[in-house]
Amino acid sequence: MKITVIGSGYVGLVTGTCLAEYGNDVVCLDVDANKIRILQEGGVPIFEPGLEEMIKRNVAAGRLRFTTDIKESVEHGTIQFIAVGTPPDEDGSADLKYVVAAARSIGRYMHGYKVIVDKSTVPVGTGDKVRAAINDELSQRGEQTSFAIVSNPEFLKEGAAIEDFMRPDRIVIGTDDDTAKDLMSSLYGPFVRNHDRILFMDVRSAEMTKYAANAMLATRISFMNELANLSEVMGADIELVRKGIGSDPRIGYHFLYPGVGYGGSCFPKDVQALQRTANEHGISLKVLDAVEKANHAQKSVLVDKIVKRFGNDLKGKHFALWGLAFKPNTDDMRDAPSRVIIEYLLSHGATVAAHDPVSIHEAQRVMPDWQGLSYGDSPMAVLPDADALVIVTEWKAFRSPDFADVKNQLKNPLIFDGRNLYDPKKMETAGFEYYPIGRKQVTQ
């Protein structure tokens, strides 16, 4: 099938590349000439495990190419995926200007039947706006041609996006057009041969499904963080509590790991957008209001522990920090808890030496010229002379360090662990002060 993907960011690149992997003829469009140049030269502007190799394989096979030519891309694909960004507007709502612009570009150049697929995360009712924009462009041209609007939200986890796309647990398709339903079934059929996981529904329900899913997951994270904070005060161990409730099949283990709050490109933005949509319709989502407040507060939990241990005046203190990205296996720094922690430490007189396996360059881009912040090329490289180690992201490389070496490198054998990577009893035996989340604190 001939496919066009408008937008060559995270969702667009993964979508286009995975569809090409299954034999489709895919053109990825982006108006960012520099991004397309990087892709045409064999580079990849984002980090996602396995993506670079898959892109190179499909480019070499002639199934995947990249362009800035809007007319060419619209003429190419019978199915046109819109996978552009929907950043939060000033009021927290999703900014749809890029989605509408993409729709207008399709309407400006299309001839013959097209299926226009909203892959971007968009508020309920966006399909109507896309249809109106295309109809307006067709009307200006005096063109009469039919098309279908489809909502096909993505459910990709950063760091596992290829696996999620290639082996989906569900594929949500919202449309009222029978031809579009047949085409989308044919497109996704190879991905669900073992078990049909395609869920058909109306466009608005599909749009709502995406926001509802992310809101539910964000709720689980914030609720678990609240329970961790309570467990710590009450003398319970949140890791044992997690296992106790996760074993209930009605609850399950996913997204029950306490920590320093969620970040990234999806949860913060989508929770705010859903709240804004509800407010526009006179509905108050009280649970989501609490979820967002809890998450904002959770990003300062490690800061509170540091202040309790060292005091609020951190002049002359130096901290090693492991993990900058909001989660492992990505370089995404958007709304990352590390930024809140680093900003506080620096603003109160401390210095910070940070390491992350992949996101140092992205960190330097989003935190330019932050005085007192330096970077190391390995976990051990940032430890010398540090008054404490602060762990923010649960990269696998941090899970089993040489604790004897860590202790020797640090000025004080002191760890603030925002991801509960280690066993408090073992840390006590190894001679560390240890401050995890919702577990026993190993103090002096």
Tab-separated table of C-alpha atoms in Angstrom:
chain	number	residue	atom	x	y	z
A	1	MET	CA	0.000	0.000	0.000
A	2	LYS	CA	1.116	3.572	-0.639
A	3	ILE	CA	1.364	5.480	2.615
A	4	THR	CA	2.216	9.080	3.431
A	5	VAL	CA	3.191	10.122	6.939
A	6	ILE	CA	3.044	13.862	7.582
A	7	GLY	CA	5.427	14.690	10.402
A	8	SER	CA	8.765	12.956	10.917
A	9	GLY	CA	9.022	13.284	14.661
A	10	TYR	CA	8.790	10.471	17.172
A	11	VAL	CA	5.371	9.088	16.227
A	12	GLY	CA	5.744	9.748	12.517
A	13	LEU	CA	9.148	8.090	12.180
A	14	VAL	CA	8.148	5.003	14.136
A	15	THR	CA	4.852	4.690	12.260
A	16	GLY	CA	6.356	5.162	8.807
A	17	THR	CA	9.310	2.880	9.441
A	18	CYS	CA	7.254	0.035	10.906
A	19	LEU	CA	4.743	0.217	8.059
A	20	ALA	CA	7.618	0.092	5.558
A	21	GLU	CA	9.037	-2.926	7.400
A	22	TYR	CA	5.870	-4.817	6.441
A	23	GLY	CA	6.308	-4.066	2.750
A	24	ASN	CA	4.389	-0.825	2.306
A	25	ASP	CA	5.656	2.040	0.140
A	26	VAL	CA	6.074	4.903	2.601
A	27	VAL	CA	6.923	8.584	2.168
A	28	CYS	CA	7.606	10.619	5.310
A	29	LEU	CA	7.099	14.366	4.991
A	30	ASP	CA	8.369	17.134	7.226
A	31	VAL	CA	8.596	20.890	6.711
A	32	ASP	CA	11.808	20.940	8.774
A	33	ALA	CA	14.419	20.778	6.028
A	34	ASN	CA	17.234	20.072	8.486
A	35	LYS	CA	15.427	17.052	9.927
A	36	ILE	CA	14.810	15.646	6.438
A	37	ARG	CA	18.446	16.270	5.497
A	38	ILE	CA	19.597	14.282	8.527
A	39	LEU	CA	17.275	11.401	7.599
A	40	GLN	CA	18.301	11.446	3.942
A	41	GLU	CA	21.949	11.308	4.990
A	42	GLY	CA	21.346	8.234	7.126
A	43	GLY	CA	21.017	9.897	10.531
A	44	VAL	CA	18.115	9.773	12.964
A	45	PRO	CA	17.087	12.962	14.829
A	46	ILE	CA	15.580	11.058	17.786
A	47	PHE	CA	16.717	8.210	20.014
A	48	GLU	CA	14.654	5.026	20.035
A	49	PRO	CA	16.253	1.580	20.395
A	50	GLY	CA	16.298	-0.307	17.094
A	51	LEU	CA	14.854	2.517	15.003
A	52	GLU	CA	18.032	3.589	13.204
A	53	GLU	CA	18.763	0.078	11.960
A	54	MET	CA	15.186	-0.391	10.756
A	55	ILE	CA	15.195	2.952	8.923
A	56	LYS	CA	18.433	2.094	7.108
A	57	ARG	CA	17.103	-1.323	6.113
A	58	ASN	CA	13.910	0.033	4.603
A	59	VAL	CA	15.569	2.990	2.897
A	60	ALA	CA	17.998	0.570	1.254
A	61	ALA	CA	15.069	-1.605	0.142
A	62	GLY	CA	13.353	1.391	-1.456
A	63	ARG	CA	10.286	1.176	0.774
A	64	LEU	CA	10.965	4.310	2.812
A	65	ARG	CA	11.977	7.799	1.785
A	66	PHE	CA	11.872	11.311	3.188
A	67	THR	CA	10.864	14.603	1.607
A	68	THR	CA	9.917	18.224	2.194
A	69	ASP	CA	7.795	18.284	-0.979
A	70	ILE	CA	4.183	18.578	0.213
A	71	LYS	CA	2.637	18.102	-3.230
A	72	GLU	CA	4.663	14.936	-3.857
A	73	SER	CA	3.743	13.462	-0.483
A	74	VAL	CA	0.007	14.143	-0.876
A	75	GLU	CA	-0.063	12.659	-4.352
A	76	HIS	CA	1.793	9.546	-3.144
A	77	GLY	CA	-0.341	8.001	-0.455
A	78	THR	CA	-3.886	6.712	-0.582
A	79	ILE	CA	-3.634	6.729	3.203
A	80	GLN	CA	-2.335	9.986	4.684
A	81	PHE	CA	-1.226	9.821	8.319
A	82	ILE	CA	-1.121	13.117	10.204
A	83	ALA	CA	1.555	12.664	12.871
A	84	VAL	CA	2.545	16.235	13.670
A	85	GLY	CA	3.055	17.706	17.108
A	86	THR	CA	0.214	18.947	19.317
A	87	PRO	CA	2.104	20.970	21.939
A	88	PRO	CA	0.259	22.460	24.898
A	89	ASP	CA	-1.072	25.968	24.324
A	90	GLU	CA	-0.765	28.661	26.973
A	91	ASP	CA	-4.050	27.559	28.554
A	92	GLY	CA	-3.031	23.876	28.617
A	93	SER	CA	-5.160	22.868	25.635
A	94	ALA	CA	-3.630	21.002	22.702
A	95	ASP	CA	-2.426	23.368	19.979
A	96	LEU	CA	-3.934	22.040	16.742
A	97	LYS	CA	-2.376	24.515	14.309
A	98	TYR	CA	0.012	21.907	12.891
A	99	VAL	CA	-2.763	19.332	12.513
A	100	VAL	CA	-5.008	21.826	10.705
A	101	ALA	CA	-2.091	22.974	8.535
A	102	ALA	CA	-1.422	19.363	7.536
A	103	ALA	CA	-5.096	18.880	6.707
A	104	ARG	CA	-5.097	22.000	4.542
A	105	SER	CA	-2.027	20.780	2.689
A	106	ILE	CA	-3.815	17.542	1.895
A	107	GLY	CA	-6.905	19.404	0.695
A	108	ARG	CA	-4.776	21.710	-1.419
A	109	TYR	CA	-3.165	18.941	-3.460
A	110	MET	CA	-5.338	15.822	-3.244
A	111	HIS	CA	-6.951	14.198	-6.267
A	112	GLY	CA	-9.104	11.130	-5.872
A	113	TYR	CA	-10.154	9.284	-2.741
A	114	LYS	CA	-7.914	9.629	0.310
A	115	VAL	CA	-8.043	8.281	3.843
A	116	ILE	CA	-6.815	10.958	6.267
A	117	VAL	CA	-5.706	9.411	9.532
A	118	ASP	CA	-5.197	11.430	12.718
A	119	LYS	CA	-2.244	9.689	14.386
A	120	SER	CA	-1.385	12.698	16.518
A	121	THR	CA	-2.857	12.871	19.995
A	122	VAL	CA	-5.775	15.239	19.529
A	123	PRO	CA	-8.806	16.361	21.560
A	124	VAL	CA	-12.258	14.975	20.920
A	125	GLY	CA	-13.757	16.767	17.930
A	126	THR	CA	-10.491	17.243	16.022
A	127	GLY	CA	-11.694	14.944	13.252
A	128	ASP	CA	-14.446	17.449	12.490
A	129	LYS	CA	-11.893	20.261	12.277
A	130	VAL	CA	-9.710	18.226	9.925
A	131	ARG	CA	-12.709	17.468	7.714
A	132	ALA	CA	-13.713	21.142	7.650
A	133	ALA	CA	-10.185	22.270	6.726
A	134	ILE	CA	-9.961	19.796	3.849
A	135	ASN	CA	-13.422	20.673	2.588
A	136	ASP	CA	-12.511	24.355	2.661
A	137	GLU	CA	-9.398	23.776	0.548
A	138	LEU	CA	-11.322	21.575	-1.904
A	139	SER	CA	-14.032	24.219	-2.185
A	140	GLN	CA	-11.482	26.934	-2.971
A	141	ARG	CA	-10.150	24.758	-5.780
A	142	GLY	CA	-13.592	23.853	-7.046
A	143	GLU	CA	-12.596	20.218	-6.541
A	144	GLN	CA	-15.157	17.551	-5.763
A	145	THR	CA	-13.568	14.396	-4.447
A	146	SER	CA	-14.457	12.108	-1.576
A	147	PHE	CA	-12.297	11.342	1.433
A	148	ALA	CA	-12.579	9.688	4.830
A	149	ILE	CA	-11.476	10.839	8.253
A	150	VAL	CA	-10.015	8.228	10.606
A	151	SER	CA	-8.799	8.494	14.179
A	152	ASN	CA	-6.019	5.989	14.856
A	153	PRO	CA	-4.344	7.016	18.126
A	154	GLU	CA	-0.863	5.763	18.921
A	155	PHE	CA	-0.051	3.808	22.070
A	156	LEU	CA	3.741	3.848	21.878
A	157	LYS	CA	5.965	3.807	24.943
A	158	GLU	CA	9.214	5.665	24.474
A	159	GLY	CA	12.012	3.130	24.638
A	160	ALA	CA	9.735	0.304	23.454
A	161	ALA	CA	7.949	1.963	20.543
A	162	ILE	CA	8.940	-0.516	17.834
A	163	GLU	CA	7.809	-3.485	19.914
A	164	ASP	CA	4.547	-1.687	20.705
A	165	PHE	CA	3.872	-0.961	17.032
A	166	MET	CA	4.909	-4.343	15.658
A	167	ARG	CA	3.122	-6.363	18.363
A	168	PRO	CA	0.229	-4.159	19.454
A	169	ASP	CA	-2.056	-5.111	22.299
A	170	ARG	CA	-4.810	-3.204	20.489
A	171	ILE	CA	-5.279	-1.034	17.401
A	172	VAL	CA	-8.014	1.570	17.765
A	173	ILE	CA	-9.615	2.785	14.532
A	174	GLY	CA	-12.372	5.368	14.561
A	175	THR	CA	-14.275	5.848	11.301
A	176	ASP	CA	-17.764	5.803	9.807
A	177	ASP	CA	-16.518	5.079	6.283
A	178	ASP	CA	-16.683	1.450	5.083
A	179	THR	CA	-13.974	1.887	2.447
A	180	ALA	CA	-11.629	3.406	5.021
A	181	LYS	CA	-12.402	0.550	7.397
A	182	ASP	CA	-11.440	-1.978	4.725
A	183	LEU	CA	-8.213	-0.152	3.862
A	184	MET	CA	-7.176	0.210	7.489
A	185	SER	CA	-7.974	-3.477	8.092
A	186	SER	CA	-5.748	-4.424	5.165
A	187	LEU	CA	-2.974	-2.129	6.377
A	188	TYR	CA	-2.921	-3.475	9.925
A	189	GLY	CA	-3.872	-7.062	9.141
A	190	PRO	CA	-0.254	-8.300	9.031
A	191	PHE	CA	0.341	-6.890	12.527
A	192	VAL	CA	-2.493	-8.898	14.112
A	193	ARG	CA	-2.386	-12.239	12.275
A	194	ASN	CA	-2.282	-14.326	15.449
A	195	HIS	CA	-5.157	-12.551	17.127
A	196	ASP	CA	-7.391	-9.779	15.805
A	197	ARG	CA	-6.762	-6.808	18.055
A	198	ILE	CA	-8.386	-4.146	15.879
A	199	LEU	CA	-11.126	-2.216	17.673
A	200	PHE	CA	-13.459	-0.243	15.405
A	201	MET	CA	-15.473	2.639	16.795
A	202	ASP	CA	-16.632	6.131	15.912
A	203	VAL	CA	-14.084	8.919	15.491
A	204	ARG	CA	-14.879	10.758	18.712
A	205	SER	CA	-14.685	7.607	20.839
A	206	ALA	CA	-11.277	6.807	19.324
A	207	GLU	CA	-10.035	10.319	20.097
A	208	MET	CA	-11.295	10.007	23.654
A	209	THR	CA	-9.701	6.573	24.089
A	210	LYS	CA	-6.191	7.971	23.721
A	211	TYR	CA	-6.656	10.659	26.367
A	212	ALA	CA	-8.488	8.277	28.676
A	213	ALA	CA	-5.656	5.727	28.487
A	214	ASN	CA	-2.919	8.225	29.324
A	215	ALA	CA	-5.008	9.819	32.064
A	216	MET	CA	-5.579	6.406	33.653
A	217	LEU	CA	-1.865	5.552	33.581
A	218	ALA	CA	-0.905	8.944	34.985
A	219	THR	CA	-3.452	8.401	37.755
A	220	ARG	CA	-1.895	5.066	38.693
A	221	ILE	CA	1.550	6.654	38.906
A	222	SER	CA	0.457	9.592	41.061
A	223	PHE	CA	-1.670	7.398	43.326
A	224	MET	CA	1.228	5.010	43.859
A	225	ASN	CA	3.530	7.924	44.659
A	226	GLU	CA	1.050	9.180	47.238
A	227	LEU	CA	0.897	5.705	48.802
A	228	ALA	CA	4.715	5.611	48.870
A	229	ASN	CA	4.878	8.899	50.741
A	230	LEU	CA	2.330	7.631	53.260
A	231	SER	CA	4.084	4.264	53.622
A	232	GLU	CA	7.350	5.979	54.412
A	233	VAL	CA	5.773	7.967	57.253
A	234	MET	CA	3.853	4.949	58.591
A	235	GLY	CA	6.817	2.561	58.510
A	236	ALA	CA	5.479	0.366	55.695
A	237	ASP	CA	7.539	-0.734	52.674
A	238	ILE	CA	5.983	0.424	49.414
A	239	GLU	CA	7.793	-2.289	47.454
A	240	LEU	CA	6.014	-4.960	49.477
A	241	VAL	CA	2.750	-3.050	49.160
A	242	ARG	CA	3.251	-2.879	45.393
A	243	LYS	CA	3.632	-6.639	45.176
A	244	GLY	CA	0.650	-7.145	47.435
A	245	ILE	CA	-1.748	-5.088	45.361
A	246	GLY	CA	-0.188	-5.899	41.988
A	247	SER	CA	-0.898	-9.599	42.506
A	248	ASP	CA	-4.599	-8.757	42.348
A	249	PRO	CA	-5.514	-9.405	38.670
A	250	ARG	CA	-7.977	-6.509	38.801
A	251	ILE	CA	-5.030	-4.181	39.460
A	252	GLY	CA	-1.905	-5.757	37.938
A	253	TYR	CA	1.713	-4.641	38.265
A	254	HIS	CA	2.032	-2.121	35.448
A	255	PHE	CA	2.648	1.537	36.336
A	256	LEU	CA	2.768	0.828	40.066
A	257	TYR	CA	6.421	1.756	40.602
A	258	PRO	CA	6.812	4.765	42.892
A	259	GLY	CA	9.365	7.401	42.068
A	260	VAL	CA	9.892	11.104	41.467
A	261	GLY	CA	6.924	11.692	39.180
A	262	TYR	CA	6.135	11.274	35.515
A	263	GLY	CA	7.378	13.433	32.666
A	264	GLY	CA	7.889	13.114	28.919
A	265	SER	CA	5.910	14.188	25.898
A	266	CYS	CA	2.588	12.473	26.675
A	267	PHE	CA	1.311	12.307	30.231
A	268	PRO	CA	1.817	15.945	31.323
A	269	LYS	CA	0.500	17.336	28.062
A	270	ASP	CA	-2.427	14.938	27.694
A	271	VAL	CA	-3.626	15.274	31.284
A	272	GLN	CA	-3.684	19.059	30.901
A	273	ALA	CA	-5.404	18.873	27.520
A	274	LEU	CA	-8.121	16.569	28.854
A	275	GLN	CA	-8.682	18.878	31.813
A	276	ARG	CA	-8.979	21.847	29.452
A	277	THR	CA	-11.429	20.005	27.203
A	278	ALA	CA	-13.554	19.111	30.221
A	279	ASN	CA	-13.527	22.700	31.479
A	280	GLU	CA	-14.675	23.947	28.081
A	281	HIS	CA	-17.722	21.714	28.457
A	282	GLY	CA	-18.445	22.720	32.041
A	283	ILE	CA	-17.064	19.533	33.578
A	284	SER	CA	-14.485	19.432	36.379
A	285	LEU	CA	-12.238	16.368	36.393
A	286	LYS	CA	-11.418	16.411	40.092
A	287	VAL	CA	-9.367	13.217	40.019
A	288	LEU	CA	-7.117	14.525	37.247
A	289	ASP	CA	-6.720	17.834	39.065
A	290	ALA	CA	-5.339	15.853	41.995
A	291	VAL	CA	-3.171	13.686	39.728
A	292	GLU	CA	-1.439	16.726	38.275
A	293	LYS	CA	-0.933	18.381	41.671
A	294	ALA	CA	0.457	15.160	43.142
A	295	ASN	CA	2.866	14.741	40.240
A	296	HIS	CA	4.103	18.309	40.525
A	297	ALA	CA	4.774	17.821	44.227
A	298	GLN	CA	6.431	14.419	43.707
A	299	LYS	CA	9.188	15.926	41.583
A	300	SER	CA	10.446	17.670	44.724
A	301	VAL	CA	10.440	14.592	46.999
A	302	LEU	CA	14.172	14.000	46.603
A	303	VAL	CA	14.806	17.700	47.067
A	304	ASP	CA	12.934	17.572	50.379
A	305	LYS	CA	15.067	14.625	51.501
A	306	ILE	CA	18.260	16.446	50.519
A	307	VAL	CA	17.204	19.601	52.376
A	308	LYS	CA	16.279	17.591	55.465
A	309	ARG	CA	19.737	15.992	55.424
A	310	PHE	CA	21.901	18.999	54.479
A	311	GLY	CA	19.768	22.052	55.209
A	312	ASN	CA	18.452	24.624	52.751
A	313	ASP	CA	21.788	26.387	52.253
A	314	LEU	CA	23.714	24.105	49.888
A	315	LYS	CA	26.639	26.392	49.169
A	316	GLY	CA	29.811	24.377	48.834
A	317	LYS	CA	27.904	21.105	48.388
A	318	HIS	CA	28.500	18.989	45.314
A	319	PHE	CA	26.118	16.289	44.078
A	320	ALA	CA	26.523	13.472	41.589
A	321	LEU	CA	23.355	12.732	39.619
A	322	TRP	CA	22.550	9.569	37.662
A	323	GLY	CA	19.826	9.894	35.050
A	324	LEU	CA	18.576	12.937	33.137
A	325	ALA	CA	15.882	11.607	30.777
A	326	PHE	CA	12.376	11.277	32.192
A	327	LYS	CA	12.618	7.481	31.752
A	328	PRO	CA	15.215	4.976	30.521
A	329	ASN	CA	15.755	4.077	26.852
A	330	THR	CA	14.989	7.587	25.651
A	331	ASP	CA	16.699	10.960	25.433
A	332	ASP	CA	13.461	12.835	26.151
A	333	MET	CA	13.951	15.651	28.668
A	334	ARG	CA	10.459	17.127	28.439
A	335	ASP	CA	9.065	17.672	31.953
A	336	ALA	CA	11.834	15.430	33.295
A	337	PRO	CA	12.041	15.364	37.112
A	338	SER	CA	15.807	15.779	36.835
A	339	ARG	CA	15.317	19.349	35.651
A	340	VAL	CA	13.372	20.277	38.795
A	341	ILE	CA	15.956	18.651	41.055
A	342	ILE	CA	18.976	20.159	39.307
A	343	GLU	CA	17.419	23.630	39.192
A	344	TYR	CA	16.764	23.569	42.934
A	345	LEU	CA	20.242	22.349	43.836
A	346	LEU	CA	21.937	24.956	41.659
A	347	SER	CA	19.685	27.795	42.833
A	348	HIS	CA	20.617	27.012	46.445
A	349	GLY	CA	24.339	27.128	45.870
A	350	ALA	CA	25.248	23.525	45.065
A	351	THR	CA	27.056	22.147	42.038
A	352	VAL	CA	25.989	19.047	40.112
A	353	ALA	CA	27.854	16.530	37.955
A	354	ALA	CA	25.371	14.464	35.929
A	355	HIS	CA	25.507	11.358	33.779
A	356	ASP	CA	22.941	9.777	31.464
A	357	PRO	CA	23.691	7.060	28.889
A	358	VAL	CA	21.993	8.853	25.972
A	359	SER	CA	20.487	12.229	26.895
A	360	ILE	CA	23.490	14.399	27.751
A	361	HIS	CA	23.339	16.245	24.417
A	362	GLU	CA	19.603	16.823	24.826
A	363	ALA	CA	20.169	17.989	28.398
A	364	GLN	CA	22.757	20.482	27.176
A	365	ARG	CA	20.214	21.769	24.667
A	366	VAL	CA	17.370	22.279	27.158
A	367	MET	CA	19.579	23.422	30.059
A	368	PRO	CA	22.159	25.616	28.313
A	369	ASP	CA	24.544	27.669	30.415
A	370	TRP	CA	23.255	26.394	33.749
A	371	GLN	CA	26.094	27.524	35.993
A	372	GLY	CA	27.388	24.794	38.262
A	373	LEU	CA	26.163	21.902	36.099
A	374	SER	CA	28.688	19.579	34.459
A	375	TYR	CA	28.474	16.197	32.772
A	376	GLY	CA	30.414	12.934	32.921
A	377	ASP	CA	30.706	10.229	30.284
A	378	SER	CA	30.153	7.363	32.733
A	379	PRO	CA	28.345	6.791	36.051
A	380	MET	CA	31.600	6.534	37.978
A	381	ALA	CA	33.066	9.650	36.372
A	382	VAL	CA	30.654	11.974	38.205
A	383	LEU	CA	31.163	10.507	41.706
A	384	PRO	CA	34.531	11.939	42.875
A	385	ASP	CA	34.221	14.541	45.650
A	386	ALA	CA	30.407	14.410	45.620
A	387	ASP	CA	28.682	14.860	48.968
A	388	ALA	CA	25.951	12.477	47.785
A	389	LEU	CA	24.668	10.545	44.789
A	390	VAL	CA	21.179	11.360	43.519
A	391	ILE	CA	19.488	8.733	41.304
A	392	VAL	CA	16.678	10.047	39.098
A	393	THR	CA	16.296	7.627	36.149
A	394	GLU	CA	16.251	3.819	36.401
A	395	TRP	CA	18.698	2.947	33.625
A	396	LYS	CA	19.822	-0.698	33.723
A	397	ALA	CA	23.436	0.437	33.941
A	398	PHE	CA	22.684	1.894	37.393
A	399	ARG	CA	21.139	-1.243	38.882
A	400	SER	CA	24.256	-3.191	39.890
A	401	PRO	CA	27.203	-0.850	40.431
A	402	ASP	CA	30.355	-1.750	42.308
A	403	PHE	CA	29.199	-0.390	45.653
A	404	ALA	CA	32.680	-0.547	47.150
A	405	ASP	CA	33.939	1.652	44.333
A	406	VAL	CA	30.960	3.977	44.655
A	407	LYS	CA	31.655	4.351	48.366
A	408	ASN	CA	35.336	5.079	47.756
A	409	GLN	CA	34.593	7.714	45.125
A	410	LEU	CA	31.976	9.656	47.073
A	411	LYS	CA	32.992	12.139	49.746
A	412	ASN	CA	30.147	10.725	51.850
A	413	PRO	CA	28.626	7.231	51.402
A	414	LEU	CA	25.189	8.764	50.822
A	415	ILE	CA	22.568	7.959	48.167
A	416	PHE	CA	19.207	9.578	47.463
A	417	ASP	CA	17.393	7.036	45.303
A	418	GLY	CA	14.361	8.325	43.405
A	419	ARG	CA	13.695	4.944	41.752
A	420	ASN	CA	14.173	2.417	44.584
A	421	LEU	CA	16.911	0.562	42.732
A	422	TYR	CA	18.542	-0.964	45.789
A	423	ASP	CA	17.600	-2.971	48.879
A	424	PRO	CA	17.793	-0.830	52.055
A	425	LYS	CA	19.139	-3.742	54.117
A	426	LYS	CA	21.988	-4.355	51.679
A	427	MET	CA	22.789	-0.660	51.575
A	428	GLU	CA	22.952	-0.550	55.362
A	429	THR	CA	25.289	-3.569	55.393
A	430	ALA	CA	27.466	-1.872	52.753
A	431	GLY	CA	27.804	1.185	54.982
A	432	PHE	CA	25.662	3.668	53.054
A	433	GLU	CA	23.204	6.270	54.169
A	434	TYR	CA	20.292	5.489	51.896
A	435	TYR	CA	17.119	7.474	51.183
A	436	PRO	CA	14.681	5.703	48.827
A	437	ILE	CA	11.000	6.478	48.146
A	438	GLY	CA	8.440	4.901	50.476
A	439	ARG	CA	10.891	2.481	52.072
A	440	LYS	CA	13.121	2.311	55.122
A	441	GLN	CA	15.519	5.221	55.319
A	442	VAL	CA	19.056	4.145	56.281
A	443	THR	CA	20.312	7.118	58.274
A	444	GLN	CA	23.496	7.875	60.201
